[in-house]
CSV table of C-alpha atoms in Angstrom, one decimal:
chain,number,residue,atom,x,y,z
A,148,MET,CA,-16.1,-30.8,-12.2
A,149,ARG,CA,-15.8,-27.6,-14.3
A,150,PHE,CA,-14.0,-24.4,-13.9
A,151,LYS,CA,-13.5,-21.6,-16.5
A,152,THR,CA,-13.0,-17.9,-16.2
A,153,SER,CA,-11.6,-14.8,-17.9
A,154,ILE,CA,-8.9,-13.0,-16.0
A,155,LYS,CA,-9.7,-9.3,-15.9
A,156,ASN,CA,-7.0,-8.2,-13.4
A,157,ILE,CA,-3.9,-10.1,-14.4
A,158,SER,CA,-1.6,-7.6,-12.5
A,159,VAL,CA,-3.2,-8.4,-9.0
A,160,LEU,CA,-3.1,-12.1,-9.6
A,161,THR,CA,0.5,-12.0,-10.8
A,162,LYS,CA,1.6,-9.9,-7.8
A,163,LEU,CA,-0.2,-12.2,-5.3
A,164,THR,CA,1.4,-15.3,-6.9
A,165,SER,CA,4.8,-13.7,-6.9
A,166,CYS,CA,4.5,-12.8,-3.2
A,167,LEU,CA,3.4,-16.3,-2.2
A,168,SER,CA,6.1,-18.0,-4.3
A,169,SER,CA,8.8,-16.1,-2.2
A,170,ILE,CA,7.7,-18.2,0.8
A,171,GLY,CA,6.7,-21.6,-0.6
A,172,LYS,CA,6.6,-23.8,-3.6
A,173,LEU,CA,3.1,-25.2,-3.4
A,174,ALA,CA,-0.2,-23.7,-2.4
A,175,TRP,CA,-3.7,-25.0,-1.8
A,176,LEU,CA,-6.0,-23.1,-4.1
A,177,LYS,CA,-9.7,-23.2,-3.0
A,178,LEU,CA,-12.2,-22.1,-5.6
A,179,ASP,CA,-15.9,-21.6,-4.8
A,180,GLU,CA,-18.7,-19.5,-6.2
A,181,ASP,CA,-17.8,-16.3,-4.2
A,182,GLU,CA,-14.1,-16.4,-3.3
A,183,ILE,CA,-10.7,-17.7,-4.2
A,184,ARG,CA,-8.3,-18.6,-1.4
A,185,PHE,CA,-4.6,-19.4,-1.5
A,186,THR,CA,-3.3,-21.2,1.6
A,187,LEU,CA,0.4,-21.7,2.1
A,188,MET,CA,1.6,-23.9,4.9
A,189,PRO,CA,5.3,-24.8,4.4
A,190,GLU,CA,7.4,-26.7,6.8
A,191,ALA,CA,8.7,-23.5,8.3
A,192,SER,CA,6.7,-21.5,10.8
A,193,VAL,CA,5.2,-18.9,8.3
A,194,GLN,CA,1.6,-19.6,7.3
A,195,VAL,CA,-0.3,-17.5,4.7
A,196,PHE,CA,-4.0,-17.3,4.1
A,197,ALA,CA,-4.9,-15.0,1.2
A,198,THR,CA,-8.6,-14.6,0.2
A,199,LEU,CA,-10.0,-12.5,-2.6
A,200,ALA,CA,-13.6,-12.1,-3.9
A,201,GLN,CA,-13.6,-13.9,-7.3
A,202,ASP,CA,-14.9,-10.8,-9.1
A,203,THR,CA,-11.8,-8.9,-8.0
A,204,ILE,CA,-9.7,-10.6,-10.6
A,205,PHE,CA,-12.0,-12.8,-12.7
A,206,ASP,CA,-14.9,-12.2,-15.1
A,207,ASP,CA,-17.4,-14.6,-16.6
A,208,TYR,CA,-16.6,-16.9,-13.7
A,209,ARG,CA,-18.1,-20.4,-14.0
A,210,ILE,CA,-17.6,-23.2,-11.5
A,211,ALA,CA,-19.4,-26.5,-10.8
A,212,SER,CA,-18.5,-29.6,-8.8
A,213,ALA,CA,-20.2,-32.3,-6.8
A,214,ASN,CA,-18.6,-30.8,-3.6
A,215,GLU,CA,-21.1,-27.9,-3.4
A,216,ASN,CA,-19.4,-26.1,-6.3
A,217,VAL,CA,-16.1,-26.1,-4.4
A,218,ILE,CA,-12.8,-27.1,-6.1
A,219,ASN,CA,-9.6,-27.7,-4.2
A,220,LEU,CA,-6.3,-27.8,-6.1
A,221,GLU,CA,-2.6,-28.1,-5.2
A,222,VAL,CA,-0.8,-25.6,-7.4
A,223,PRO,CA,3.0,-25.1,-8.1
A,224,LEU,CA,3.4,-21.4,-7.6
A,225,LEU,CA,6.5,-20.8,-9.7
A,226,VAL,CA,4.9,-22.5,-12.7
A,227,LEU,CA,1.8,-20.5,-12.2
A,228,LEU,CA,3.8,-17.3,-11.9
A,229,ARG,CA,5.8,-17.9,-15.1
A,230,ALA,CA,2.5,-18.5,-17.0
A,231,LEU,CA,0.9,-15.3,-15.6
A,232,ARG,CA,3.9,-13.2,-16.4
A,233,SER,CA,3.4,-14.2,-20.1
A,234,CYS,CA,0.0,-12.5,-19.9
A,235,ALA,CA,1.4,-9.0,-19.2
A,236,SER,CA,0.8,-7.8,-22.7
A,237,ALA,CA,-2.2,-10.0,-23.4
A,238,SER,CA,-5.5,-8.5,-24.8
A,239,ASP,CA,-7.4,-11.5,-23.4
A,240,ALA,CA,-6.7,-14.3,-21.0
A,241,THR,CA,-8.8,-17.3,-19.9
A,242,LEU,CA,-8.1,-19.9,-17.3
A,243,ARG,CA,-9.8,-23.3,-17.2
A,244,LEU,CA,-9.5,-26.7,-15.4
A,245,THR,CA,-9.1,-29.5,-17.8
A,246,LYS,CA,-7.0,-32.7,-18.4
A,247,ARG,CA,-3.8,-33.1,-20.4
A,248,ALA,CA,-4.6,-35.1,-23.6
A,249,SER,CA,-1.4,-37.2,-23.4
A,250,ASP,CA,-1.9,-38.7,-19.9
A,251,ASN,CA,-5.2,-37.4,-18.6
A,252,SER,CA,-3.6,-35.5,-15.8
A,253,PRO,CA,-5.4,-32.5,-14.4
A,254,ILE,CA,-4.1,-29.1,-15.5
A,255,LEU,CA,-5.0,-25.4,-15.3
A,256,CYS,CA,-4.9,-24.3,-18.9
A,257,LEU,CA,-4.1,-20.6,-19.4
A,258,THR,CA,-4.9,-19.3,-22.9
A,259,ILE,CA,-3.9,-15.8,-23.8
A,260,THR,CA,-4.4,-13.7,-26.9
A,261,THR,CA,-1.8,-11.2,-27.9
A,262,SER,CA,-2.2,-8.5,-30.6
A,263,SER,CA,0.5,-7.6,-33.2
A,264,ASN,CA,0.4,-4.3,-35.1
A,265,SER,CA,4.0,-4.2,-36.5
A,266,SER,CA,4.9,-2.9,-39.9
A,267,ILE,CA,5.4,-6.5,-41.0
A,268,SER,CA,2.2,-8.1,-39.9
A,269,SER,CA,-0.9,-7.4,-37.9
A,270,GLY,CA,-3.4,-9.7,-36.2
A,271,SER,CA,-3.5,-11.8,-33.0
A,272,THR,CA,-1.7,-14.8,-31.7
A,273,LEU,CA,-3.1,-17.5,-29.4
A,274,VAL,CA,-0.8,-18.9,-26.8
A,275,THR,CA,-1.7,-21.8,-24.4
A,276,GLN,CA,0.2,-22.7,-21.3
A,277,GLU,CA,-0.4,-25.7,-19.0
A,278,ILE,CA,0.0,-25.6,-15.2
A,279,PRO,CA,0.0,-29.1,-13.7
A,280,VAL,CA,-2.2,-29.4,-10.6
A,281,ARG,CA,-3.4,-32.0,-8.1
A,282,VAL,CA,-7.1,-32.2,-7.3
A,283,LEU,CA,-7.5,-32.4,-3.5
A,284,SER,CA,-10.5,-34.1,-1.8
A,285,GLY,CA,-12.5,-32.0,0.6
A,286,ALA,CA,-11.6,-34.4,3.4
A,287,SER,CA,-7.8,-33.9,2.8
A,288,VAL,CA,-8.1,-30.1,3.4
A,289,ASP,CA,-11.0,-30.0,5.9
A,290,GLY,CA,-8.7,-29.6,8.9
A,291,ILE,CA,-6.7,-26.7,7.4
A,292,ARG,CA,-8.2,-23.5,8.8
A,293,GLU,CA,-6.9,-20.1,9.6
A,294,PRO,CA,-6.1,-20.1,13.4
A,295,MET,CA,-8.5,-18.4,15.7
A,296,CYS,CA,-6.9,-15.8,17.9
A,297,PRO,CA,-8.1,-14.0,21.0
A,298,GLU,CA,-8.3,-10.2,21.2
A,299,PRO,CA,-4.8,-8.7,20.6
A,300,ASP,CA,-2.8,-6.9,23.2
A,301,VAL,CA,-1.7,-4.4,20.5
A,302,HIS,CA,-2.5,-3.7,16.9
A,303,VAL,CA,-0.7,-1.1,14.7
A,304,ILE,CA,-0.4,-0.2,11.0
A,305,LEU,CA,3.3,-0.9,10.2
A,306,PRO,CA,5.5,1.7,8.4
A,307,PRO,CA,6.4,1.0,4.8
A,308,LEU,CA,7.5,-2.6,4.5
A,309,ALA,CA,10.5,-1.7,2.3
A,310,HIS,CA,11.9,0.2,5.2
A,311,ILE,CA,11.4,-2.6,7.7
A,312,ARG,CA,12.7,-5.2,5.2
A,313,SER,CA,15.9,-3.1,4.7
A,314,VAL,CA,16.5,-2.9,8.5
A,315,THR,CA,15.7,-6.6,8.9
A,316,GLU,CA,18.3,-7.5,6.3
A,317,ARG,CA,20.9,-5.4,8.1
A,318,PHE,CA,20.1,-6.9,11.4
A,319,ASN,CA,20.3,-10.4,10.0
A,320,LYS,CA,23.7,-9.7,8.5
A,321,LEU,CA,24.9,-8.2,11.9
A,322,SER,CA,23.7,-11.3,13.7
A,323,LEU,CA,25.3,-13.7,11.2
A,324,GLY,CA,28.6,-11.9,11.5
A,325,SER,CA,28.5,-12.0,15.3
A,326,SER,CA,27.3,-15.6,15.8
A,327,PRO,CA,29.6,-17.9,13.8
A,328,SER,CA,28.8,-20.8,16.0
A,329,ARG,CA,25.1,-20.6,15.1
A,330,VAL,CA,25.9,-20.4,11.4
A,331,SER,CA,28.3,-23.4,11.6
A,332,ASN,CA,25.5,-25.4,13.3
A,333,GLY,CA,23.0,-24.6,10.5
A,334,GLY,CA,21.1,-21.8,12.3
A,335,ASP,CA,20.3,-18.4,10.7
A,336,GLY,CA,22.0,-16.6,13.6
A,337,SER,CA,19.1,-14.1,14.0
A,338,ARG,CA,16.4,-13.8,16.6
A,339,LEU,CA,14.6,-10.4,16.4
A,340,ILE,CA,12.4,-8.9,19.1
A,341,LEU,CA,9.4,-7.0,17.6
A,342,SER,CA,7.4,-4.8,19.9
A,343,ALA,CA,4.6,-2.2,19.6
A,344,ASN,CA,2.2,-0.2,21.7
A,345,MET,CA,-1.1,1.6,21.3
A,346,ALA,CA,0.7,4.9,21.2
A,347,GLY,CA,1.7,4.5,17.6
A,348,GLN,CA,5.2,3.0,18.2
A,349,PHE,CA,6.9,0.0,16.6
A,350,LYS,CA,10.3,-1.3,17.5
A,351,MET,CA,12.6,-4.0,16.1
A,352,ARG,CA,15.5,-5.1,18.2
A,353,LEU,CA,18.5,-7.4,17.8
A,354,VAL,CA,20.2,-8.6,21.0
A,355,ASN,CA,22.9,-11.3,21.3
A,356,ASP,CA,26.2,-11.7,23.0
A,357,ALA,CA,28.1,-9.4,20.6
A,358,VAL,CA,25.4,-7.0,19.2
A,359,LYS,CA,22.7,-4.8,20.6
A,360,VAL,CA,20.9,-2.6,18.1
A,361,GLU,CA,17.3,-1.2,17.9
A,362,SER,CA,15.2,0.7,15.4
A,363,LEU,CA,12.1,2.7,16.5
A,364,TRP,CA,9.2,4.0,14.4
A,365,LYS,CA,6.9,6.7,15.9
A,366,GLY,CA,3.7,8.4,14.8
A,367,LEU,CA,2.0,5.2,13.5
A,368,ASN,CA,-1.7,4.6,13.5
A,369,ASN,CA,-3.5,2.1,15.8
A,370,PRO,CA,-6.6,1.4,13.8
A,371,ASN,CA,-10.1,0.3,14.9
A,372,MET,CA,-10.6,-3.3,14.1
A,373,GLU,CA,-13.8,-5.4,14.4
A,374,GLN,CA,-12.2,-8.1,16.5
A,375,ALA,CA,-9.9,-5.7,18.3
A,376,PRO,CA,-11.5,-2.6,19.8
A,377,GLN,CA,-9.4,0.6,20.1
A,378,SER,CA,-9.4,0.0,23.9
A,379,THR,CA,-7.2,-2.8,25.0
A,380,GLY,CA,-8.4,-3.2,28.5
A,381,ASP,CA,-6.2,-2.0,31.3
A,382,ARG,CA,-2.9,-2.0,29.3
A,383,PRO,CA,-1.4,1.5,29.3
A,384,GLN,CA,-1.2,2.9,25.7
A,385,ASP,CA,2.6,3.4,25.9
A,386,GLU,CA,3.3,-0.1,27.2
A,387,PHE,CA,5.0,-2.3,24.6
A,388,ALA,CA,3.9,-5.9,23.8
A,389,LYS,CA,6.6,-8.0,22.2
A,390,VAL,CA,7.3,-11.2,20.4
A,391,THR,CA,10.5,-12.9,19.3
A,392,VAL,CA,10.7,-14.1,15.7
A,393,ASP,CA,13.2,-15.8,13.5
A,394,GLY,CA,14.9,-13.1,11.4
A,395,LYS,CA,15.0,-15.2,8.2
A,396,GLU,CA,11.3,-16.1,8.5
A,397,TRP,CA,10.3,-12.5,9.3
A,398,GLY,CA,12.1,-11.4,6.1
A,399,LYS,CA,10.0,-13.8,4.1
A,400,VAL,CA,6.8,-12.4,5.7
A,401,LEU,CA,7.8,-8.9,4.6
A,402,LYS,CA,8.0,-10.0,1.0
A,403,VAL,CA,4.3,-10.7,0.9
A,404,GLY,CA,3.4,-7.1,1.6
A,405,GLY,CA,4.1,-5.8,-1.9
A,406,LEU,CA,0.4,-6.1,-2.8
A,407,ALA,CA,-1.2,-4.3,0.1
A,408,LYS,CA,-1.9,-0.6,0.8
A,409,LYS,CA,-2.1,-1.1,4.6
A,410,VAL,CA,-0.3,-3.7,6.7
A,411,ILE,CA,-1.6,-4.3,10.3
A,412,ALA,CA,0.5,-6.2,12.8
A,413,CYS,CA,-1.2,-7.7,15.8
A,414,LYS,CA,0.4,-9.1,19.0
A,415,PHE,CA,-1.9,-11.7,20.6
A,416,PRO,CA,-1.2,-13.3,24.0
A,417,VAL,CA,0.2,-16.4,22.4
A,418,CYS,CA,1.2,-15.4,18.9
A,419,ALA,CA,1.6,-12.6,16.4
A,420,ARG,CA,-0.2,-12.0,13.1
A,421,VAL,CA,0.3,-9.7,10.1
A,422,ARG,CA,-2.7,-8.7,8.1
A,423,TYR,CA,-2.6,-7.1,4.6
A,424,ASN,CA,-5.5,-4.9,3.7
A,425,GLY,CA,-6.5,-3.0,0.7
A,426,CYS,CA,-5.3,-5.4,-2.0
């Protein structure tokens, strides 16, 4: 089993890892000849599947394994993030799968080269960081797949996520302040109703015994999607489809959007999904 590559786009990999680490501590990293995929399935309801073509962030990419050149690793995201942040000023960075000399445990070894041109000295410095990983068998992850969904009732490009996140935080605070019983019982005190239509509108609503508040965004785009034609059957364009979400978990989802240029929200008959495009 061999894996070694140069990192040509440290910024994208660092941002992606930072987004993922805001939701969970561990990720399944799948490496193959064409793609890298991070899969995050914490105990909470939020699931993340992030796939990038390997040449988006890597160069001189070499991989080999007995499992059809596929390598599956369990990676601690915060440790990986700290290592990647040290590469911000690096002139060169390489990543390889190897074993720690002291105990033969598998690690991702990140080696960076930094240049120094100070008045005192000039030259380069080599820094190596170790990210402990666990090698996963193909059988142990074979059943983990991105869920298949039917055609959506509604799909819309969301407004800037920073705006939605700000409103979400205010709604969550309002709900916490108005639902002391839920807080005392360990709940987050927040259930938000998200709704959208094919007329470019998106709403977020908080309703409980003490508070009723709503935010509405207009003039949004309803994009054409391969699995979701612009036509949505007999549903009127101005009819809203809605889903109820946990406010705390919805806030976590919004943190993942810092890497994307476009964010598409889809409401399916039995679930909702947020897709990030243009990474």
